[in-house]
mmCIF file of C-alpha atoms in Angstrom:
data_model
loop_
_atom_site.group_PDB
_atom_site.id
_atom_site.type_symbol
_atom_site.label_atom_id
_atom_site.label_comp_id
_atom_site.label_asym_id
_atom_site.label_seq_id
_atom_site.Cartn_x
_atom_site.Cartn_y
_atom_site.Cartn_z
ATOM 1 C CA UNK A 175 84.856 20.131 -183.073
ATOM 2 C CA UNK A 176 85.868 16.254 -182.166
ATOM 3 C CA UNK A 177 88.495 13.677 -182.737
ATOM 4 C CA UNK A 178 86.513 10.431 -184.977
ATOM 5 C CA UNK A 179 89.566 8.191 -181.775
ATOM 6 C CA UNK A 180 86.956 9.506 -179.346
ATOM 7 C CA UNK A 181 83.465 9.618 -180.843
ATOM 8 C CA UNK A 182 83.118 6.742 -182.872
ATOM 9 C CA UNK A 183 84.387 4.091 -180.511
ATOM 10 C CA UNK A 184 81.250 5.551 -178.421
ATOM 11 C CA UNK A 185 79.020 4.275 -180.525
ATOM 12 C CA UNK A 186 78.642 0.579 -182.132
ATOM 13 C CA UNK A 187 77.213 1.150 -184.585
ATOM 14 C CA UNK A 188 76.771 3.940 -186.012
ATOM 15 C CA UNK A 189 75.632 2.288 -188.862
ATOM 16 C CA UNK A 190 76.359 4.049 -193.317
ATOM 17 C CA UNK A 191 78.336 7.613 -192.076
ATOM 18 C CA UNK A 192 80.231 10.236 -194.329
ATOM 19 C CA UNK A 193 83.030 12.479 -193.842
ATOM 20 C CA UNK A 194 84.158 15.319 -196.242
ATOM 21 C CA UNK A 195 86.590 18.420 -195.086
ATOM 22 C CA UNK A 196 89.857 19.994 -195.916
ATOM 23 C CA UNK A 197 93.158 18.807 -195.064
ATOM 24 C CA UNK A 198 94.662 21.062 -192.069
ATOM 25 C CA UNK A 199 97.376 22.757 -194.943
ATOM 26 C CA UNK A 200 94.287 23.794 -197.171
ATOM 27 C CA UNK A 201 95.635 21.370 -199.946
ATOM 28 C CA UNK A 202 92.941 19.060 -200.206
ATOM 29 C CA UNK A 203 89.488 17.472 -200.072
ATOM 30 C CA UNK A 204 89.180 14.596 -196.994
ATOM 31 C CA UNK A 205 86.504 12.345 -198.420
ATOM 32 C CA UNK A 206 85.165 9.841 -196.978
ATOM 33 C CA UNK A 207 82.344 6.186 -196.882
ATOM 34 C CA UNK A 208 82.035 3.213 -194.168
ATOM 35 C CA UNK A 209 79.862 0.818 -194.087
ATOM 36 C CA UNK A 210 79.243 -1.478 -191.171
ATOM 37 C CA UNK A 211 76.511 -4.203 -191.328
ATOM 38 C CA UNK A 212 74.399 -6.968 -188.632
ATOM 39 C CA UNK A 213 73.305 -9.328 -190.514
ATOM 40 C CA UNK A 214 75.412 -11.867 -192.085
ATOM 41 C CA UNK A 215 73.836 -10.491 -195.672
ATOM 42 C CA UNK A 216 74.787 -6.771 -194.723
ATOM 43 C CA UNK A 217 78.686 -8.364 -193.877
ATOM 44 C CA UNK A 218 78.503 -10.181 -196.837
ATOM 45 C CA UNK A 219 80.638 -6.863 -198.976
ATOM 46 C CA UNK A 220 83.662 -5.382 -199.348
ATOM 47 C CA UNK A 221 84.019 -2.155 -201.338
ATOM 48 C CA UNK A 222 86.177 -2.239 -204.885
ATOM 49 C CA UNK A 223 87.483 0.395 -207.768
ATOM 50 C CA UNK A 224 84.532 0.856 -210.662
ATOM 51 C CA UNK A 225 85.983 3.542 -212.235
ATOM 52 C CA UNK A 226 86.494 6.897 -210.676
ATOM 53 C CA UNK A 227 84.201 5.566 -207.272
ATOM 54 C CA UNK A 228 83.579 2.687 -206.198
ATOM 55 C CA UNK A 229 80.357 -0.034 -205.646
ATOM 56 C CA UNK A 230 79.705 -3.039 -202.945
ATOM 57 C CA UNK A 231 80.291 -6.464 -204.105
ATOM 58 C CA UNK A 232 79.595 -9.571 -201.812
ATOM 59 C CA UNK A 233 82.924 -11.041 -200.863
ATOM 60 C CA UNK A 234 80.747 -14.282 -201.573
ATOM 61 C CA UNK A 235 78.485 -14.594 -204.066
ATOM 62 C CA UNK A 236 76.736 -17.805 -202.631
ATOM 63 C CA UNK A 237 75.982 -16.122 -199.592
ATOM 64 C CA UNK A 238 73.901 -13.839 -201.001
ATOM 65 C CA UNK A 239 70.531 -13.355 -199.681
ATOM 66 C CA UNK A 240 68.303 -9.292 -201.013
ATOM 67 C CA UNK A 241 71.183 -6.946 -203.014
ATOM 68 C CA UNK A 242 68.327 -4.672 -202.959
ATOM 69 C CA UNK A 243 69.584 -2.474 -200.362
ATOM 70 C CA UNK A 244 73.123 -3.323 -200.193
ATOM 71 C CA UNK A 245 74.410 -2.928 -204.042
ATOM 72 C CA UNK A 246 74.805 0.717 -204.787
ATOM 73 C CA UNK A 247 77.571 2.368 -206.032
ATOM 74 C CA UNK A 248 78.989 4.729 -203.445
ATOM 75 C CA UNK A 249 80.618 7.300 -204.464
ATOM 76 C CA UNK A 250 80.304 7.825 -208.882
ATOM 77 C CA UNK A 251 81.903 11.761 -210.240
ATOM 78 C CA UNK A 252 80.770 13.814 -212.927
ATOM 79 C CA UNK A 253 82.588 16.135 -214.304
ATOM 80 C CA UNK A 254 85.250 17.640 -210.883
ATOM 81 C CA UNK A 255 82.368 16.712 -208.246
ATOM 82 C CA UNK A 256 82.377 13.871 -206.674
ATOM 83 C CA UNK A 257 79.214 12.404 -205.328
ATOM 84 C CA UNK A 258 79.564 9.716 -202.313
ATOM 85 C CA UNK A 259 75.780 8.073 -200.889
ATOM 86 C CA UNK A 260 74.113 5.330 -199.008
ATOM 87 C CA UNK A 261 72.451 3.523 -201.657
ATOM 88 C CA UNK A 262 71.011 4.064 -204.767
ATOM 89 C CA UNK A 263 70.764 8.158 -204.548
ATOM 90 C CA UNK A 264 74.044 8.136 -206.184
ATOM 91 C CA UNK A 265 72.573 7.268 -209.410
ATOM 92 C CA UNK A 266 69.586 10.178 -209.034
ATOM 93 C CA UNK A 267 72.421 12.710 -208.178
ATOM 94 C CA UNK A 268 74.545 11.666 -210.979
ATOM 95 C CA UNK A 269 71.973 12.128 -213.471
ATOM 96 C CA UNK A 270 70.273 14.916 -212.416
ATOM 97 C CA UNK A 271 73.605 16.563 -211.943
ATOM 98 C CA UNK A 272 74.362 15.278 -215.547
ATOM 99 C CA UNK A 273 71.580 17.155 -216.921
ATOM 100 C CA UNK A 274 72.548 20.763 -215.544
ATOM 101 C CA UNK A 275 70.197 20.491 -212.265
ATOM 102 C CA UNK A 276 70.862 20.446 -208.811
ATOM 103 C CA UNK A 277 72.721 17.457 -205.731
ATOM 104 C CA UNK A 278 68.922 19.304 -204.491
ATOM 105 C CA UNK A 279 66.666 18.452 -206.951
ATOM 106 C CA UNK A 280 67.938 14.951 -206.762
ATOM 107 C CA UNK A 281 66.701 14.662 -203.407
ATOM 108 C CA UNK A 282 63.681 15.802 -203.779
ATOM 109 C CA UNK A 283 62.835 12.443 -205.883
ATOM 110 C CA UNK A 284 63.654 10.414 -202.787
ATOM 111 C CA UNK A 285 62.124 9.479 -199.656
ATOM 112 C CA UNK A 286 63.792 7.010 -196.833
ATOM 113 C CA UNK A 287 65.054 3.341 -197.526
ATOM 114 C CA UNK A 288 62.089 1.080 -197.414
ATOM 115 C CA UNK A 289 63.247 -1.127 -194.224
ATOM 116 C CA UNK A 290 60.472 -1.022 -191.269
ATOM 117 C CA UNK A 291 60.465 -0.448 -188.847
ATOM 118 C CA UNK A 292 64.001 1.559 -189.447
ATOM 119 C CA UNK A 293 63.417 3.243 -191.527
ATOM 120 C CA UNK A 294 66.754 3.424 -192.501
ATOM 121 C CA UNK A 295 67.831 7.477 -194.006
ATOM 122 C CA UNK A 296 69.325 8.138 -196.600
ATOM 123 C CA UNK A 297 72.618 10.034 -196.465
ATOM 124 C CA UNK A 298 74.151 11.611 -199.394
ATOM 125 C CA UNK A 299 77.113 14.303 -199.898
ATOM 126 C CA UNK A 300 78.927 16.411 -203.235
ATOM 127 C CA UNK A 301 81.725 17.431 -202.726
ATOM 128 C CA UNK A 302 82.933 19.701 -205.424
ATOM 129 C CA UNK A 303 86.633 20.030 -207.350
ATOM 130 C CA UNK A 304 87.144 23.949 -205.421
ATOM 131 C CA UNK A 305 86.630 21.789 -202.060
ATOM 132 C CA UNK A 306 83.405 23.449 -201.169
ATOM 133 C CA UNK A 307 80.331 20.812 -199.953
ATOM 134 C CA UNK A 308 77.382 19.593 -198.818
ATOM 135 C CA UNK A 309 75.809 17.082 -197.359
ATOM 136 C CA UNK A 310 71.665 15.758 -197.273
ATOM 137 C CA UNK A 311 69.893 14.160 -195.016
ATOM 138 C CA UNK A 312 66.126 12.350 -196.185
ATOM 139 C CA UNK A 313 64.595 10.579 -192.920
ATOM 140 C CA UNK A 314 60.978 9.978 -191.993
ATOM 141 C CA UNK A 315 58.761 11.319 -189.492
ATOM 142 C CA UNK A 316 60.219 10.448 -186.006
ATOM 143 C CA UNK A 317 59.867 6.976 -187.705
ATOM 144 C CA UNK A 318 56.462 7.312 -188.766
ATOM 145 C CA UNK A 319 56.677 7.061 -192.762
ATOM 146 C CA UNK A 320 53.420 8.355 -193.347
ATOM 147 C CA UNK A 321 55.733 12.043 -193.944
ATOM 148 C CA UNK A 322 59.254 12.676 -195.349
ATOM 149 C CA UNK A 323 61.850 15.220 -193.315
ATOM 150 C CA UNK A 324 64.664 16.939 -195.916
ATOM 151 C CA UNK A 325 67.635 18.047 -194.834
ATOM 152 C CA UNK A 326 70.382 19.913 -196.524
ATOM 153 C CA UNK A 327 73.193 21.698 -195.336
ATOM 154 C CA UNK A 328 76.159 23.280 -197.471
ATOM 155 C CA UNK A 329 79.508 24.283 -195.894
ATOM 156 C CA UNK A 330 80.642 26.823 -198.817
ATOM 157 C CA UNK A 331 83.939 28.148 -196.760
ATOM 158 C CA UNK A 332 85.834 25.096 -195.603
ATOM 159 C CA UNK A 333 88.156 25.170 -193.182
ATOM 160 C CA UNK A 334 91.555 23.710 -192.636
ATOM 161 C CA UNK A 335 91.228 20.795 -190.862
ATOM 162 C CA UNK A 336 88.033 20.187 -190.049
ATOM 163 C CA UNK A 337 85.429 18.293 -191.674
ATOM 164 C CA UNK A 338 82.038 17.345 -191.023
ATOM 165 C CA UNK A 339 80.047 13.691 -190.189
ATOM 166 C CA UNK A 340 77.130 12.624 -190.507
ATOM 167 C CA UNK A 341 75.973 9.326 -190.159
ATOM 168 C CA UNK A 342 72.852 6.817 -190.248
ATOM 169 C CA UNK A 343 71.791 5.418 -186.710
ATOM 170 C CA UNK A 344 72.299 7.386 -182.893
ATOM 171 C CA UNK A 345 73.213 3.994 -181.467
ATOM 172 C CA UNK A 346 72.601 0.504 -181.592
ATOM 173 C CA UNK A 347 68.303 -0.745 -181.577
ATOM 174 C CA UNK A 348 66.016 -2.004 -182.261
ATOM 175 C CA UNK A 349 64.011 -0.002 -184.349
ATOM 176 C CA UNK A 350 67.275 1.189 -185.050
ATOM 177 C CA UNK A 351 67.045 5.427 -184.814
ATOM 178 C CA UNK A 352 67.635 7.260 -186.963
ATOM 179 C CA UNK A 353 70.074 10.018 -187.322
ATOM 180 C CA UNK A 354 69.494 13.483 -185.491
ATOM 181 C CA UNK A 355 70.827 16.185 -185.111
ATOM 182 C CA UNK A 356 73.598 18.095 -187.861
ATOM 183 C CA UNK A 357 76.326 17.040 -188.707
ATOM 184 C CA UNK A 358 79.224 16.494 -186.869
ATOM 185 C CA UNK A 359 82.390 18.697 -187.099
ATOM 186 C CA UNK A 360 85.156 16.629 -186.524
ATOM 187 C CA UNK A 361 89.046 16.675 -187.102
ATOM 188 C CA UNK A 362 91.453 14.963 -190.328
ATOM 189 C CA UNK A 363 94.739 14.717 -190.855
ATOM 190 C CA UNK A 364 97.287 15.559 -193.146
ATOM 191 C CA UNK A 365 98.026 12.064 -194.112
ATOM 192 C CA UNK A 366 96.276 9.891 -195.757
ATOM 193 C CA UNK A 367 96.983 6.455 -194.409
ATOM 194 C CA UNK A 368 96.333 7.452 -191.205
ATOM 195 C CA UNK A 369 93.739 8.603 -191.444
ATOM 196 C CA UNK A 370 92.527 5.827 -193.209
ATOM 197 C CA UNK A 371 93.795 3.108 -190.370
ATOM 198 C CA UNK A 372 91.879 6.515 -187.362
ATOM 199 C CA UNK A 373 88.727 5.331 -189.263
ATOM 200 C CA UNK A 374 89.202 2.147 -189.686
ATOM 201 C CA UNK A 375 90.655 1.190 -185.759
ATOM 202 C CA UNK A 376 87.848 3.642 -184.261
ATOM 203 C CA UNK A 377 84.495 1.626 -185.782
ATOM 204 C CA UNK A 378 83.206 -1.163 -184.051
ATOM 205 C CA UNK A 379 85.309 -4.884 -184.654
ATOM 206 C CA UNK A 380 82.122 -6.567 -184.574
ATOM 207 C CA UNK A 381 80.567 -4.815 -186.835
ATOM 208 C CA UNK A 382 82.937 -3.117 -189.735
ATOM 209 C CA UNK A 383 82.533 -3.466 -193.088
ATOM 210 C CA UNK A 384 84.133 -1.746 -195.273
ATOM 211 C CA UNK A 385 85.482 1.496 -195.607
ATOM 212 C CA UNK A 386 86.360 4.212 -198.270
ATOM 213 C CA UNK A 387 88.902 7.092 -198.173
ATOM 214 C CA UNK A 388 89.740 9.516 -200.979
ATOM 215 C CA UNK A 389 91.918 13.094 -200.650
ATOM 216 C CA UNK A 390 91.833 15.167 -203.933
ATOM 217 C CA UNK A 391 94.656 17.981 -204.175
ATOM 218 C CA UNK A 392 92.354 21.087 -204.589
ATOM 219 C CA UNK A 393 94.570 22.706 -207.319
ATOM 220 C CA UNK A 394 95.408 19.735 -210.421
ATOM 221 C CA UNK A 395 91.982 17.153 -209.180
ATOM 222 C CA UNK A 396 94.665 14.802 -208.592
ATOM 223 C CA UNK A 397 93.101 11.321 -206.160
ATOM 224 C CA UNK A 398 94.455 9.113 -203.895
ATOM 225 C CA UNK A 399 92.527 6.575 -202.819
ATOM 226 C CA UNK A 400 92.397 3.727 -200.049
ATOM 227 C CA UNK A 401 90.040 0.560 -199.249
ATOM 228 C CA UNK A 402 89.490 -1.218 -196.395
ATOM 229 C CA UNK A 403 87.728 -4.997 -196.285
ATOM 230 C CA UNK A 404 87.347 -6.564 -192.953
ATOM 231 C CA UNK A 405 86.803 -9.435 -195.716
ATOM 232 C CA UNK A 406 89.986 -9.567 -197.292
ATOM 233 C CA UNK A 407 91.644 -8.660 -194.105
ATOM 234 C CA UNK A 408 90.454 -11.869 -192.553
ATOM 235 C CA UNK A 409 90.661 -14.279 -195.217
ATOM 236 C CA UNK A 410 95.472 -12.172 -195.689
#
């Protein structure tokens, strides 16, 4: 198990990342999602509340160029289930769950992002109301867009104080190398504000864009959310 304060600074560009887990006291589910950016278009974004979820939005609409892969709803809920993804597959999963289908069925209809030469993986997570969670990553075949590899990771008995972390890129580069291996086991914290600050300060200063953190009390479903937007920090 690793600590994010040590893990994240080793990678200047993990891209977009999802963390799911449980607090050390065992009473709450932990969810986190962050975005990073190298281009002006990617950096010109903030997270805004959208019902029980969030969406990305251009901070300066005049500077928005191509919204296709950067404007989406990363977090949505279906009943007491929470979906977290790095793209519009959030809507695919949500729609399939509403119709009685499964997380896995929804993602078998999708592939990696069409952003050659990176072919960015689609990463997704589903948090159940009892704290169980599932991850998915959809990747090109070692950079070859001729095939899509789909991986699913189910955590049916989450341990207190532990989460799992998955992100889009192994490191910076051109093309960007896709994440490899299983979701990384990482430590969580009981204090949501402190955990959000740990995540935010551990991300590369030049590339971080926005962060979402939510803690859900398992006994009641009550949720507490924190949003940090670099654009708003810099304008304060």
